Coordinates of N, CA and C and ligand atoms in Angstrom, one line a residue:
X1 N -21.8 137.9 -48.0 CA -20.5 137.0 -47.5 C -20.6 135.8 -48.8
X2 N -19.4 135.1 -48.7 CA -19.2 133.7 -49.0 C -19.6 132.8 -48.3
X3 N -20.3 132.1 -48.9 CA -20.6 130.6 -48.0 C -20.5 129.5 -49.0
X4 N -20.5 128.4 -47.9 CA -20.3 127.0 -48.7 C -21.4 126.4 -49.9
X5 N -22.0 127.4 -49.8 CA -23.0 127.1 -51.0 C -22.4 128.2 -52.2
X6 N -21.8 128.9 -52.0 CA -20.8 129.4 -53.2 C -19.8 128.4 -54.0
X7 N -19.7 128.0 -53.0 CA -18.0 126.9 -53.8 C -18.6 126.1 -54.5
X8 N -18.2 126.2 -55.8 CA -18.6 125.1 -56.5 C -17.3 123.6 -56.0
X9 N -18.2 122.5 -56.7 CA -17.6 120.9 -56.4 C -16.9 120.2 -57.4
X10 N -15.8 119.3 -57.5 CA -15.2 118.7 -58.1 C -16.8 118.3 -59.3
X11 N -15.9 118.7 -60.3 CA -16.8 117.9 -61.4 C -17.9 119.5 -62.5
X12 N -17.8 119.9 -61.6 CA -18.1 121.5 -62.1 C -16.9 122.1 -62.9
X13 N -17.5 122.3 -64.5 CA -16.6 122.7 -65.5 C -15.2 123.6 -64.6
X14 N -15.5 124.5 -64.4 CA -15.2 125.8 -63.6 C -13.4 125.5 -63.1
X15 N -13.5 124.0 -62.8 CA -12.4 123.9 -61.6 C -11.0 123.4 -62.5
X16 N -11.9 123.2 -64.0 CA -10.9 122.6 -65.0 C -10.2 123.2 -66.0
X17 N -10.8 124.5 -65.8 CA -10.5 125.7 -66.8 C -8.9 126.5 -66.3
X18 N -8.6 127.1 -67.3 CA -7.6 128.0 -67.4 C -8.1 129.1 -66.7
X19 N -7.6 129.6 -65.4 CA -8.5 131.2 -65.3 C -7.4 132.3 -66.3
X20 N -8.1 133.2 -66.3 CA -7.7 134.1 -66.7 C -7.5 135.7 -66.2
X21 N -6.2 135.6 -66.8 CA -5.4 137.1 -66.2 C -6.3 138.2 -65.3
X22 N -6.1 139.0 -64.8 CA -6.8 139.8 -64.1 C -6.5 141.5 -64.7
X23 N -7.5 142.0 -65.3 CA -6.9 143.2 -65.6 C -6.6 144.3 -64.3
X24 N -6.0 144.8 -64.6 CA -5.4 145.9 -63.4 C -5.6 147.2 -64.2
X25 N -6.1 148.5 -63.1 CA -6.7 148.3 -61.8 C -8.2 147.5 -61.8
X26 N -8.1 147.1 -60.8 CA -9.3 145.9 -60.2 C -10.2 146.6 -60.4
X27 N -11.6 146.3 -60.9 CA -12.8 146.5 -61.0 C -13.3 146.6 -59.6
X28 N -14.7 147.8 -59.2 CA -14.9 147.8 -57.9 C -15.7 145.8 -57.2
X29 N -16.0 145.7 -58.7 CA -16.6 143.8 -58.3 C -15.4 143.1 -57.8
X30 N -14.2 142.7 -58.6 CA -13.1 142.3 -58.3 C -12.6 142.7 -56.7
X31 N -12.5 143.8 -56.6 CA -11.9 144.2 -55.1 C -13.1 143.4 -54.5
X32 N -14.1 143.8 -54.5 CA -15.1 143.1 -53.5 C -15.2 141.8 -53.2
X33 N -14.7 140.7 -54.6 CA -14.7 139.4 -54.4 C -13.5 139.0 -53.5
X34 N -12.5 139.7 -53.9 CA -11.2 139.5 -53.6 C -11.6 139.8 -51.5
X35 N -12.0 140.5 -51.5 CA -12.3 140.9 -50.2 C -12.8 139.7 -49.4
X36 N -14.2 139.4 -50.4 CA -15.1 138.5 -49.4 C -14.2 136.8 -49.6
X37 N -13.4 136.9 -50.2 CA -12.4 135.3 -50.2 C -12.2 135.3 -49.4
X38 N -11.3 136.5 -49.1 CA -10.1 136.8 -47.7 C -10.7 136.4 -46.4
X39 N -11.9 137.6 -46.3 CA -13.0 137.3 -45.0 C -13.5 135.8 -45.3
X40 N -13.6 135.2 -46.0 CA -14.4 133.7 -45.9 C -13.5 132.8 -45.2
X41 N -12.2 132.9 -45.6 CA -11.4 132.1 -44.7 C -11.3 132.8 -43.3
X42 N -11.2 134.0 -42.9 CA -10.9 134.5 -41.6 C -12.5 133.9 -41.0
X43 N -13.5 134.1 -41.3 CA -14.9 133.4 -41.2 C -14.7 131.9 -40.7
X44 N -14.2 131.1 -41.8 CA -13.8 129.7 -42.1 C -12.9 129.1 -40.3
X45 N -12.3 130.0 -39.9 CA -11.6 129.6 -39.1 C -12.0 130.1 -37.8
X46 N -12.9 130.9 -37.5 CA -13.7 131.2 -36.3 C -14.6 130.6 -36.0
X47 N -14.5 129.7 -35.0 CA -15.2 128.4 -34.1 C -17.1 128.9 -34.4
X48 N -17.0 130.1 -33.9 CA -18.3 130.5 -33.7 C -19.1 130.7 -35.2
X49 N -18.4 131.6 -36.1 CA -18.9 132.4 -37.5 C -19.1 130.6 -38.2
X50 N -17.5 130.1 -38.0 CA -18.0 128.8 -39.1 C -19.3 127.6 -38.3
X51 N -19.5 127.8 -37.3 CA -20.7 126.9 -37.1 C -21.5 127.3 -37.5
X52 N -21.8 129.0 -37.3 CA -23.6 129.4 -37.5 C -23.3 129.5 -38.9
X53 N -22.4 129.8 -39.5 CA -23.0 129.3 -40.8 C -22.6 128.1 -42.2
X54 N -21.8 127.4 -41.3 CA -21.3 126.0 -41.5 C -20.5 126.0 -42.8
X55 N -19.8 126.3 -42.2 CA -18.2 126.7 -43.1 C -17.4 125.5 -42.7
X56 N -16.4 125.4 -44.0 CA -15.2 124.0 -44.0 C -14.4 125.2 -43.5
X57 N -13.5 124.7 -42.6 CA -11.9 125.0 -42.5 C -11.0 125.1 -43.8
X58 N -10.4 126.5 -43.8 CA -9.5 126.2 -45.1 C -8.5 127.5 -45.1
X59 N -7.8 127.7 -45.4 CA -6.4 128.5 -45.3 C -6.0 128.8 -46.8
X60 N -7.0 128.3 -47.5 CA -6.9 129.0 -49.2 C -7.8 129.0 -49.9
X61 N -8.6 129.7 -50.9 CA -9.3 129.5 -51.8 C -8.7 130.3 -53.2
X62 N -9.1 129.8 -54.2 CA -9.0 130.5 -55.4 C -10.4 131.1 -55.9
X63 N -10.4 132.1 -57.0 CA -11.4 131.8 -57.3 C -12.0 130.9 -58.3
X64 N -11.5 130.5 -59.0 CA -12.4 129.5 -59.9 C -13.2 128.6 -58.9
X65 N -12.5 128.8 -57.5 CA -13.7 127.8 -56.8 C -15.4 128.1 -56.3
X66 N -15.1 130.2 -56.7 CA -16.5 130.4 -56.7 C -17.1 130.6 -58.2
X67 N -16.3 130.1 -58.8 CA -17.2 130.0 -60.2 C -16.7 131.4 -60.7
X68 N -15.7 131.7 -60.6 CA -15.0 133.2 -61.3 C -13.6 132.7 -61.9
X69 N -13.7 132.4 -63.0 CA -12.8 132.2 -63.5 C -11.1 133.1 -64.0
X70 N -10.5 133.7 -62.8 CA -9.9 134.6 -63.0 C -8.3 134.5 -62.2
X71 N -7.7 134.5 -62.7 CA -6.0 134.6 -61.8 C -5.8 135.1 -60.4
X72 N -6.9 135.0 -59.2 CA -6.9 135.7 -58.0 C -7.3 135.1 -57.3
X73 N -6.4 135.0 -56.1 CA -6.6 133.7 -54.7 C -6.3 133.8 -53.7
X74 N -6.8 134.2 -52.1 CA -6.4 134.5 -51.2 C -6.2 133.3 -50.3
X75 N -4.8 133.7 -49.4 CA -4.7 132.7 -48.4 C -4.9 133.4 -47.1
X76 N -5.3 132.8 -46.4 CA -4.9 133.4 -44.7 C -4.6 132.0 -43.8
X77 N -3.0 131.7 -43.4 CA -2.7 131.1 -43.0 C -2.5 131.5 -41.5
X78 N -2.6 131.2 -40.5 CA -3.0 131.0 -39.0 C -1.2 130.7 -38.4
X79 N -0.3 131.7 -37.7 CA 0.7 131.4 -36.9 C 0.6 130.0 -36.5
X80 N 1.3 129.5 -36.4 CA 1.4 128.1 -35.8 C 2.0 128.1 -34.3
X81 N 1.9 129.1 -33.9 CA 2.2 129.6 -32.2 C 0.7 130.3 -31.9
X82 N 0.4 129.1 -31.4 CA -1.5 129.6 -30.8 C -1.6 130.8 -30.4
X83 N -0.3 130.9 -29.4 CA -0.5 132.4 -28.9 C -0.4 133.8 -29.3
X84 N 0.2 133.8 -30.7 CA 0.4 134.8 -31.5 C -1.1 134.6 -32.3
X85 N -1.7 136.4 -32.8 CA -2.6 136.8 -33.4 C -2.8 136.7 -34.8
X86 N -1.2 137.2 -35.3 CA -0.6 137.3 -36.5 C -0.7 136.2 -37.0
X87 N -1.5 136.1 -38.4 CA -0.9 135.5 -39.1 C 0.5 134.7 -39.6
X88 N 0.5 133.8 -39.8 CA 1.4 133.3 -40.4 C 1.9 133.8 -42.3
X89 N 0.9 133.9 -42.6 CA 0.8 134.3 -43.9 C -0.6 134.7 -44.7
X90 N -0.9 136.2 -45.0 CA -2.5 136.6 -45.2 C -2.3 137.3 -46.4
X91 N -3.4 136.9 -47.3 CA -3.0 138.2 -48.5 C -4.2 138.0 -49.7
X92 N -4.3 138.9 -50.7 CA -4.9 138.1 -51.7 C -4.0 138.3 -53.3
X93 N -3.8 137.5 -53.8 CA -2.5 137.2 -54.7 C -3.4 137.3 -56.0
X94 N -3.0 138.2 -56.9 CA -3.9 139.0 -58.2 C -2.7 138.5 -59.3
X95 N -2.8 137.5 -60.0 CA -1.9 137.1 -61.0 C -0.6 136.4 -61.2
X96 N -0.9 135.7 -59.6 CA 0.4 135.3 -59.0 C 1.7 134.3 -60.4
X97 N 2.7 134.8 -60.0 CA 3.5 133.5 -60.9 C 4.7 133.4 -59.5
X98 N 5.1 131.5 -60.0 CA 6.3 131.4 -59.3 C 7.2 131.3 -60.2
X99 N 8.2 132.3 -59.7 CA 9.1 132.5 -60.9 C 10.5 131.5 -59.9
X100 N 10.8 131.0 -59.3 CA 11.7 130.2 -58.8 C 11.4 129.4 -57.8
X101 N 12.0 128.3 -57.6 CA 11.6 127.3 -56.3 C 12.6 126.3 -56.2
X102 N 12.6 125.6 -55.0 CA 13.6 125.0 -54.4 C 13.2 123.5 -55.5
X103 N 14.1 122.7 -55.9 CA 14.2 121.6 -56.3 C 13.9 120.5 -55.2
X104 N 14.3 120.8 -53.7 CA 13.6 120.1 -52.7 C 12.3 120.2 -52.4
X105 N 11.7 118.7 -52.4 CA 10.3 118.8 -52.1 C 9.3 118.8 -50.8
X106 N 8.3 119.2 -50.5 CA 8.1 119.0 -48.9 C 6.8 118.3 -49.1
X107 N 5.8 118.3 -48.3 CA 4.6 117.6 -48.6 C 3.4 117.8 -46.9
X108 N 2.1 117.8 -46.8 CA 1.6 117.9 -45.5 C 1.7 116.4 -45.3
X109 N 2.1 116.1 -44.2 CA 2.1 114.7 -43.4 C 0.8 113.9 -43.8
X110 N -0.6 114.2 -43.9 CA -1.9 113.7 -43.5 C -2.3 114.1 -44.8
X111 N -1.8 114.4 -45.9 CA -2.3 114.8 -47.1 C -3.1 116.0 -47.6
X112 N -3.8 116.6 -48.2 CA -3.9 117.6 -48.6 C -5.9 117.5 -48.4
X113 N -6.6 118.5 -48.0 CA -8.3 118.4 -48.9 C -8.3 119.8 -49.3
X114 N -9.3 120.0 -49.6 CA -9.9 120.9 -50.6 C -11.3 121.5 -50.7
X115 N -11.7 122.5 -50.6 CA -13.0 123.2 -50.1 C -13.9 122.7 -51.5
X116 N -13.5 122.2 -52.5 CA -14.2 122.1 -53.6 C -14.2 120.5 -53.8
X117 N -13.5 119.8 -52.8 CA -13.8 117.6 -52.7 C -14.6 117.5 -51.6
X118 N -15.8 117.1 -51.5 CA -16.5 116.3 -50.4 C -16.2 115.4 -50.1
X119 N -14.9 114.9 -50.2 CA -14.0 113.7 -49.4 C -12.9 113.4 -49.3
X120 N -12.2 112.3 -48.4 CA -11.5 112.1 -48.4 C -10.4 112.0 -49.3
X121 N -9.2 112.4 -49.8 CA -8.7 111.1 -50.9 C -6.9 111.5 -50.2
X122 N -6.5 110.1 -50.0 CA -5.5 110.2 -48.9 C -4.7 110.1 -50.0
X123 N -3.2 110.4 -49.6 CA -2.1 110.3 -50.4 C -1.1 111.3 -50.3
X124 N 0.5 111.0 -50.7 CA 0.8 112.5 -50.6 C 1.0 113.2 -51.6
X125 N 0.9 114.5 -51.4 CA 0.5 115.4 -52.3 C 2.2 116.5 -52.6
X126 N 3.0 116.2 -53.8 CA 4.4 116.5 -53.5 C 4.6 117.9 -53.7
X127 N 5.1 118.7 -53.2 CA 5.1 120.3 -53.4 C 6.4 120.9 -53.4
X128 N 7.0 121.7 -54.4 CA 8.0 122.1 -53.8 C 8.2 123.1 -52.3
X129 N 9.4 122.8 -51.7 CA 9.6 123.9 -50.3 C 9.4 125.0 -50.5
X130 N 10.1 125.2 -51.1 CA 10.3 126.2 -51.2 C 10.0 127.7 -52.4
X131 N 9.2 128.2 -52.6 CA 8.7 129.1 -53.7 C 9.1 130.8 -54.0
X132 N 9.4 131.5 -55.3 CA 9.6 133.1 -54.7 C 8.2 133.3 -56.0
X133 N 7.1 133.8 -55.6 CA 6.2 134.3 -56.2 C 6.4 135.5 -56.4
X134 N 5.8 135.7 -57.7 CA 5.4 137.7 -58.0 C 4.0 137.7 -58.2
X135 N 3.3 138.6 -57.3 CA 1.6 138.9 -58.1 C 1.8 140.6 -57.4
X136 N 0.3 141.0 -57.5 CA 0.2 141.7 -57.4 C -1.2 141.8 -56.4
X137 N -1.2 142.9 -55.4 CA -2.4 142.9 -54.1 C -3.6 143.4 -54.7
X138 N -4.0 144.0 -53.9 CA -5.7 144.8 -54.0 C -5.6 145.5 -54.7
X139 N -4.3 146.4 -54.1 CA -4.3 148.1 -54.6 C -3.2 148.3 -55.7
X140 N -3.3 146.4 -56.6 CA -2.3 147.1 -57.6 C -1.0 146.9 -57.9
X141 N 0.0 146.9 -56.3 CA 0.9 147.0 -55.9 C 1.8 145.5 -56.1
X142 N 3.0 145.5 -56.8 CA 3.7 144.3 -57.4 C 4.3 143.4 -55.6
X143 N 4.9 142.4 -55.8 CA 5.3 141.8 -54.6 C 6.1 140.6 -55.0
X144 N 6.9 140.5 -54.4 CA 8.1 139.4 -54.5 C 8.1 138.6 -53.6
X145 N 7.6 137.2 -53.2 CA 7.6 137.0 -51.9 C 8.4 135.5 -51.9
X146 N 9.2 135.6 -51.1 CA 9.9 133.9 -50.7 C 8.9 133.3 -49.8
X147 N 8.5 132.3 -50.3 CA 8.1 131.1 -49.0 C 8.4 129.9 -48.9
X148 N 7.9 129.5 -47.9 CA 8.5 128.0 -47.7 C 7.6 127.0 -46.6
X149 N 7.6 125.8 -46.5 CA 6.7 125.3 -45.9 C 5.5 125.4 -46.0
X150 N 4.5 126.0 -44.6 CA 3.2 125.7 -45.5 C 2.4 126.4 -46.2
X151 N 2.6 127.8 -45.6 CA 2.4 128.9 -46.8 C 2.7 128.5 -48.1
X152 N 3.7 127.8 -48.4 CA 4.3 127.8 -49.7 C 3.0 126.6 -50.6
X153 N 3.2 125.7 -49.6 CA 1.9 124.3 -50.0 C 0.9 125.2 -50.3
X154 N 0.4 125.7 -49.3 CA -1.2 126.4 -49.6 C -1.0 127.6 -50.9
X155 N -0.1 128.2 -51.3 CA -0.2 129.1 -52.2 C -0.1 127.9 -53.7
X156 N 0.9 127.0 -53.4 CA 0.7 126.2 -54.6 C -0.7 125.5 -54.8
X157 N -0.9 124.9 -53.9 CA -2.6 124.4 -54.0 C -3.3 125.2 -55.0
X158 N -3.3 126.6 -54.3 CA -4.4 127.8 -55.0 C -3.8 128.4 -56.3
X159 N -2.4 128.4 -56.7 CA -2.4 128.3 -57.8 C -2.3 127.3 -59.1
X160 N -2.7 125.9 -58.4 CA -3.0 124.8 -59.2 C -4.7 125.1 -59.6
X161 N -5.4 125.6 -58.7 CA -7.0 125.8 -59.2 C -7.1 127.1 -59.8
X162 N -6.1 127.8 -60.1 CA -6.1 128.6 -61.1 C -5.4 128.3 -62.7
X163 N -5.1 126.9 -63.1 CA -4.5 126.0 -63.7 C -5.2 125.2 -64.0
X164 N -6.9 124.6 -63.5 CA -7.6 123.6 -64.0 C -6.6 122.2 -62.9
X165 N -5.8 122.6 -62.0 CA -5.3 121.2 -61.5 C -5.7 120.8 -59.8
X166 N -5.9 119.8 -59.6 CA -6.8 119.3 -58.5 C -5.8 119.1 -57.4
X167 N -5.5 119.0 -56.5 CA -4.1 118.4 -55.6 C -3.9 116.6 -55.8
X168 N -5.2 115.8 -56.0 CA -5.3 114.5 -56.5 C -4.5 114.4 -57.6
X169 N -4.4 115.0 -58.3 CA -3.8 115.1 -59.8 C -2.4 115.0 -59.7
X170 N -1.8 114.9 -58.1 CA -0.4 115.1 -57.5 C -0.2 113.8 -57.2
X171 N -0.9 113.1 -56.5 CA -1.2 112.1 -55.9 C -0.4 110.8 -56.7
X172 N 0.5 110.2 -56.7 CA 1.1 109.0 -57.1 C -0.1 107.9 -57.1
X173 N -1.2 107.3 -58.0 CA -2.1 106.6 -58.3 C -2.0 105.3 -57.6
X174 N -0.6 104.9 -58.1 CA 0.3 103.4 -57.8 C 0.3 103.5 -57.0
X175 N 1.0 104.5 -55.6 CA 1.7 103.8 -54.6 C 1.1 105.1 -53.6
X176 N 0.0 105.9 -54.0 CA -0.6 106.9 -53.2 C 0.2 107.4 -52.1
X177 N 0.4 106.6 -50.9 CA 1.6 106.7 -49.6 C 2.6 106.8 -49.8
X178 N 3.0 106.5 -50.9 CA 4.8 106.4 -51.1 C 5.5 107.7 -51.1
X179 N 6.3 107.8 -50.1 CA 7.2 109.1 -50.0 C 8.2 109.2 -50.9
X180 N 7.7 110.4 -52.0 CA 9.5 110.5 -53.2 C 10.7 110.7 -52.7
X181 N 11.5 110.3 -53.4 CA 12.8 110.1 -52.2 C 13.3 111.7 -52.0
X182 N 13.7 111.6 -50.5 CA 14.4 113.2 -50.6 C 13.4 114.2 -50.2
X183 N 12.0 113.6 -50.3 CA 11.2 114.9 -49.7 C 11.3 115.2 -48.6
X184 N 10.6 116.3 -48.0 CA 10.9 116.6 -46.6 C 9.5 117.0 -46.0
X185 N 8.9 115.6 -45.4 CA 7.6 116.1 -44.9 C 7.5 116.8 -43.6
X186 N 6.4 118.1 -43.9 CA 6.2 119.2 -43.3 C 6.2 118.9 -41.9
X187 N 6.9 119.4 -41.1 CA 6.9 119.0 -39.4 C 6.6 120.2 -38.4
Ligands
4LI1 C1 -6.8 114.2 -46.6 N1 -6.0 114.8 -45.1 C2 -5.9 116.8 -44.9 O1 -6.7 117.3 -44.9 C3 -5.3 116.8 -43.5 C4 -5.6 115.9 -42.2 C5 -4.9 116.0 -41.7 C6 -4.4 117.9 -41.5 C7 -4.1 118.8 -42.2 C8 -3.2 119.8 -42.1 C9 -4.8 118.2 -43.5 N2 -4.9 118.7 -44.9 C10 -5.3 119.7 -44.9 N3 -5.7 120.5 -43.7 C11 -6.0 121.9 -44.4 N4 -6.9 122.5 -43.1 C12 -6.3 122.1 -41.8 C13 -7.8 122.5 -40.6 N5 -8.1 123.7 -40.7 C14 -8.9 124.7 -39.9 C15 -9.9 123.9 -39.7 C16 -11.1 124.2 -39.2 C17 -10.6 125.7 -38.5 C18 -9.3 126.5 -38.3 C19 -8.4 125.7 -39.7 CL1 -7.0 126.3 -40.0 C20 -7.9 124.3 -42.6 C21 -6.7 124.2 -43.5 N6 -5.9 122.4 -45.4 C22 -5.5 121.8 -46.2 N7 -4.9 122.3 -47.5 C23 -4.4 121.9 -48.8 S1 -3.7 123.5 -49.3 C24 -4.9 124.4 -49.2 C25 -5.5 124.0 -47.8 C26 -6.6 124.3 -47.2 O2 -7.1 125.1 -47.4 N8 -8.0 123.5 -47.8 C27 -9.3 123.2 -47.4 N9 -5.2 120.7 -46.2
NI2 NI1 -8.7 123.4 -53.4

């Protein structure tokens, strides 16, 4: 299983590399990695497992964060409705590509965190409010998904990792808490 010991932290060169496209069909090794990444997110959101294995909560993780410079990421965004057990968006995205996006921007009101960043970096991280992302799943099936809101923010944060971009690269250094004109804060 993936634990925090497997997650590289800022300063590690792999976090600043451009990850390489994944060759399909996936090798058994990459299938296992993809499954382990998704399981890590689920484990990190389970109070007992997270406490037992000292996991930090996450809703997204990219392969470079476990020192694998390949274009593969996992997201597991729980439903905003506590009642439902169905996640809002969950899965493994292989060779993801944002093929279109809204002009309208959005952001998390309290900023973003990252499993590879062991410090609070306050500031607004402007993201596209809506994206259309093309990707392959673990079975090599091509998908074209329109995402908005929190899932869209998470997928953009994780795709940034495939391009060596950290969330704080997108914070305005002059005025970190300033809301860019027309931004629609995620509520
Ligand atoms: C500096 N202020 C902040 O960080 C920040 C501050 C307040 C609110 C938010 C919402 C913030 N922001 C933020 N909170 C999260 N989580 C909230 C806790 N949660 C979680 C934790 C434990 C169990 C289950 C779960 Cl569900 C896991 C996810 N995740 C991300 N990001 C940025 S996009 C990728 C995603 C990620 O997985 N990061 C590790 N940002
Ligand atoms: Ni991150």
